[in-house]
Amino acid sequence: QVRLVESGGDLVQAGGSLSLSCAASGLIFRPNVMGWYRQAPGKQRELVASITSGGITNYEDSLKARFTISRDSAKNMVFLQMNSLKPEDTAVYYCAFKRGITIGTMTDLDSWGQGTQVTVSS
């Protein structure tokens, strides 16, 4: 299976920026989709953004103006650049992987990272 390790989570003040990284290893076949999800206390896990091996991106509509997903396929890494952070962005951010061209639903995802904590103070 594909193993994912996130890094970059931190404590940041509202309005600040943060960049998350996800390193993937294992049987990484193409095509595939990699994405970022987040889960705040007391809330369900939700999609932040995803990117296919072909470079097609998809964003949660409310976040697309502030967040940017990218990947470096040669290094098997995916990134999430977060700008203009708000306290509502506080959550554990998870990297995910799915073989194929689309994700579908969260239950379709093949692999999850352990998560990295992002805390935005007001």
PDB file of C-alpha atoms in Angstrom:
ATOM      1  CA  GLN A   1       0.000   0.000   0.000  1.00  0.00           C
ATOM      2  CA  VAL A   2       0.938   3.642  -0.330  1.00  0.00           C
ATOM      3  CA  ARG A   3       2.272   5.204   2.852  1.00  0.00           C
ATOM      4  CA  LEU A   4       1.783   8.909   3.478  1.00  0.00           C
ATOM      5  CA  VAL A   5       3.516  11.181   5.968  1.00  0.00           C
ATOM      6  CA  GLU A   6       2.400  14.777   6.475  1.00  0.00           C
ATOM      7  CA  SER A   7       4.483  17.587   7.878  1.00  0.00           C
ATOM      8  CA  GLY A   8       4.370  21.348   8.262  1.00  0.00           C
ATOM      9  CA  GLY A   9       1.535  21.798  10.725  1.00  0.00           C
ATOM     10  CA  ASP A  10       2.085  24.600  13.198  1.00  0.00           C
ATOM     11  CA  LEU A  11       0.556  27.323  15.316  1.00  0.00           C
ATOM     12  CA  VAL A  12       0.007  30.474  13.266  1.00  0.00           C
ATOM     13  CA  GLN A  13      -1.832  33.740  13.790  1.00  0.00           C
ATOM     14  CA  ALA A  14      -4.899  34.644  11.775  1.00  0.00           C
ATOM     15  CA  GLY A  15      -3.935  36.132   8.442  1.00  0.00           C
ATOM     16  CA  GLY A  16      -0.725  34.177   8.260  1.00  0.00           C
ATOM     17  CA  SER A  17       0.389  31.488   5.861  1.00  0.00           C
ATOM     18  CA  LEU A  18       1.485  27.910   6.172  1.00  0.00           C
ATOM     19  CA  SER A  19       2.697  25.234   3.788  1.00  0.00           C
ATOM     20  CA  LEU A  20       2.029  21.547   4.330  1.00  0.00           C
ATOM     21  CA  SER A  21       3.922  18.681   2.735  1.00  0.00           C
ATOM     22  CA  CYS A  22       3.046  15.051   2.187  1.00  0.00           C
ATOM     23  CA  ALA A  23       5.613  12.426   1.289  1.00  0.00           C
ATOM     24  CA  ALA A  24       4.324   9.272  -0.367  1.00  0.00           C
ATOM     25  CA  SER A  25       6.052   5.939  -0.674  1.00  0.00           C
ATOM     26  CA  GLY A  26       5.142   2.462  -1.799  1.00  0.00           C
ATOM     27  CA  LEU A  27       3.240   1.249  -4.845  1.00  0.00           C
ATOM     28  CA  ILE A  28       2.386   4.552  -6.483  1.00  0.00           C
ATOM     29  CA  PHE A  29       0.665   3.735  -9.743  1.00  0.00           C
ATOM     30  CA  ARG A  30      -0.672   6.126 -12.348  1.00  0.00           C
ATOM     31  CA  PRO A  31      -3.201   7.466 -12.824  1.00  0.00           C
ATOM     32  CA  ASN A  32      -3.877   8.569  -9.288  1.00  0.00           C
ATOM     33  CA  VAL A  33      -5.319  11.363  -7.206  1.00  0.00           C
ATOM     34  CA  MET A  34      -3.802  12.863  -4.084  1.00  0.00           C
ATOM     35  CA  GLY A  35      -5.663  15.175  -1.801  1.00  0.00           C
ATOM     36  CA  TRP A  36      -5.798  17.075   1.439  1.00  0.00           C
ATOM     37  CA  TYR A  37      -8.598  16.660   3.932  1.00  0.00           C
ATOM     38  CA  ARG A  38      -9.109  18.232   7.309  1.00  0.00           C
ATOM     39  CA  GLN A  39     -11.029  17.439  10.453  1.00  0.00           C
ATOM     40  CA  ALA A  40     -11.813  19.987  13.131  1.00  0.00           C
ATOM     41  CA  PRO A  41     -12.880  19.003  16.652  1.00  0.00           C
ATOM     42  CA  GLY A  42     -16.481  17.855  16.682  1.00  0.00           C
ATOM     43  CA  LYS A  43     -16.782  17.967  12.900  1.00  0.00           C
ATOM     44  CA  GLN A  44     -16.607  15.453  10.085  1.00  0.00           C
ATOM     45  CA  ARG A  45     -13.590  15.142   7.864  1.00  0.00           C
ATOM     46  CA  GLU A  46     -13.908  17.256   4.734  1.00  0.00           C
ATOM     47  CA  LEU A  47     -12.117  17.708   1.444  1.00  0.00           C
ATOM     48  CA  VAL A  48      -9.762  20.658   1.137  1.00  0.00           C
ATOM     49  CA  ALA A  49      -8.297  20.045  -2.307  1.00  0.00           C
ATOM     50  CA  SER A  50      -7.134  17.288  -4.614  1.00  0.00           C
ATOM     51  CA  ILE A  51      -4.840  16.957  -7.590  1.00  0.00           C
ATOM     52  CA  THR A  52      -4.536  14.202 -10.163  1.00  0.00           C
ATOM     53  CA  SER A  53      -1.343  12.765 -11.571  1.00  0.00           C
ATOM     54  CA  GLY A  54      -2.203  14.768 -14.682  1.00  0.00           C
ATOM     55  CA  GLY A  55      -2.289  18.027 -12.739  1.00  0.00           C
ATOM     56  CA  ILE A  56      -6.043  18.579 -12.615  1.00  0.00           C
ATOM     57  CA  THR A  57      -7.064  20.241  -9.350  1.00  0.00           C
ATOM     58  CA  ASN A  58     -10.275  20.329  -7.381  1.00  0.00           C
ATOM     59  CA  TYR A  59     -10.998  22.564  -4.395  1.00  0.00           C
ATOM     60  CA  GLU A  60     -13.602  22.935  -1.746  1.00  0.00           C
ATOM     61  CA  ASP A  61     -15.357  26.003  -3.092  1.00  0.00           C
ATOM     62  CA  SER A  62     -15.032  28.026   0.106  1.00  0.00           C
ATOM     63  CA  LEU A  63     -11.260  27.497   0.225  1.00  0.00           C
ATOM     64  CA  LYS A  64     -10.090  27.803  -3.362  1.00  0.00           C
ATOM     65  CA  ALA A  65      -9.321  31.522  -3.089  1.00  0.00           C
ATOM     66  CA  ARG A  66      -6.874  30.976  -0.228  1.00  0.00           C
ATOM     67  CA  PHE A  67      -5.458  27.464  -0.639  1.00  0.00           C
ATOM     68  CA  THR A  68      -3.334  26.012  -3.422  1.00  0.00           C
ATOM     69  CA  ILE A  69      -2.522  22.363  -3.958  1.00  0.00           C
ATOM     70  CA  SER A  70       0.472  21.203  -5.980  1.00  0.00           C
ATOM     71  CA  ARG A  71       2.569  18.097  -6.443  1.00  0.00           C
ATOM     72  CA  ASP A  72       6.023  16.980  -7.422  1.00  0.00           C
ATOM     73  CA  SER A  73       5.519  13.565  -8.964  1.00  0.00           C
ATOM     74  CA  ALA A  74       9.246  12.961  -9.366  1.00  0.00           C
ATOM     75  CA  LYS A  75       9.631  13.198  -5.591  1.00  0.00           C
ATOM     76  CA  ASN A  76       6.261  11.608  -4.789  1.00  0.00           C
ATOM     77  CA  MET A  77       5.170  14.634  -2.808  1.00  0.00           C
ATOM     78  CA  VAL A  78       2.083  16.799  -2.617  1.00  0.00           C
ATOM     79  CA  PHE A  79       1.839  20.234  -1.039  1.00  0.00           C
ATOM     80  CA  LEU A  80      -0.800  22.552   0.308  1.00  0.00           C
ATOM     81  CA  GLN A  81      -0.114  26.270   0.465  1.00  0.00           C
ATOM     82  CA  MET A  82      -2.516  27.996   2.836  1.00  0.00           C
ATOM     83  CA  ASN A  83      -2.821  31.771   2.880  1.00  0.00           C
ATOM     84  CA  SER A  84      -4.924  34.238   4.846  1.00  0.00           C
ATOM     85  CA  LEU A  85      -5.557  31.635   7.492  1.00  0.00           C
ATOM     86  CA  LYS A  86      -8.573  31.941   9.748  1.00  0.00           C
ATOM     87  CA  PRO A  87      -9.316  30.410  13.147  1.00  0.00           C
ATOM     88  CA  GLU A  88     -11.930  28.274  11.377  1.00  0.00           C
ATOM     89  CA  ASP A  89      -9.088  26.584   9.492  1.00  0.00           C
ATOM     90  CA  THR A  90      -7.892  24.992  12.725  1.00  0.00           C
ATOM     91  CA  ALA A  91      -7.949  21.244  12.197  1.00  0.00           C
ATOM     92  CA  VAL A  92      -5.896  18.134  11.702  1.00  0.00           C
ATOM     93  CA  TYR A  93      -4.928  18.028   8.053  1.00  0.00           C
ATOM     94  CA  TYR A  94      -4.633  14.657   6.361  1.00  0.00           C
ATOM     95  CA  CYS A  95      -3.024  13.619   3.113  1.00  0.00           C
ATOM     96  CA  ALA A  96      -4.828  10.965   1.087  1.00  0.00           C
ATOM     97  CA  PHE A  97      -4.182   8.818  -1.979  1.00  0.00           C
ATOM     98  CA  LYS A  98      -6.409   7.080  -4.487  1.00  0.00           C
ATOM     99  CA  ARG A  99      -5.512   5.065  -7.551  1.00  0.00           C
ATOM    100  CA  GLY A 100      -7.549   6.107 -10.543  1.00  0.00           C
ATOM    101  CA  ILE A 101      -8.702   9.343 -12.095  1.00  0.00           C
ATOM    102  CA  THR A 102     -11.250  10.444  -9.495  1.00  0.00           C
ATOM    103  CA  ILE A 103     -11.732  10.180  -5.740  1.00  0.00           C
ATOM    104  CA  GLY A 104     -15.486   9.826  -5.547  1.00  0.00           C
ATOM    105  CA  THR A 105     -16.129   9.735  -1.816  1.00  0.00           C
ATOM    106  CA  MET A 106     -13.823   9.542   1.189  1.00  0.00           C
ATOM    107  CA  THR A 107     -14.548   5.852   1.590  1.00  0.00           C
ATOM    108  CA  ASP A 108     -12.992   5.277  -1.837  1.00  0.00           C
ATOM    109  CA  LEU A 109      -9.585   6.547  -0.726  1.00  0.00           C
ATOM    110  CA  ASP A 110      -6.870   3.905  -0.598  1.00  0.00           C
ATOM    111  CA  SER A 111      -4.442   5.460   1.887  1.00  0.00           C
ATOM    112  CA  TRP A 112      -4.366   8.096   4.613  1.00  0.00           C
ATOM    113  CA  GLY A 113      -1.563   9.833   6.409  1.00  0.00           C
ATOM    114  CA  GLN A 114      -1.523  10.225  10.177  1.00  0.00           C
ATOM    115  CA  GLY A 115      -2.316  13.928  10.018  1.00  0.00           C
ATOM    116  CA  THR A 116      -0.625  17.160  10.999  1.00  0.00           C
ATOM    117  CA  GLN A 117      -2.115  19.729  13.350  1.00  0.00           C
ATOM    118  CA  VAL A 118      -2.784  23.251  12.109  1.00  0.00           C
ATOM    119  CA  THR A 119      -3.859  25.756  14.728  1.00  0.00           C
ATOM    120  CA  VAL A 120      -4.802  29.310  13.805  1.00  0.00           C
ATOM    121  CA  SER A 121      -5.052  31.739  16.686  1.00  0.00           C
ATOM    122  CA  SER A 122      -7.140  34.891  16.720  1.00  0.00           C
TER     123      SER A 122
END
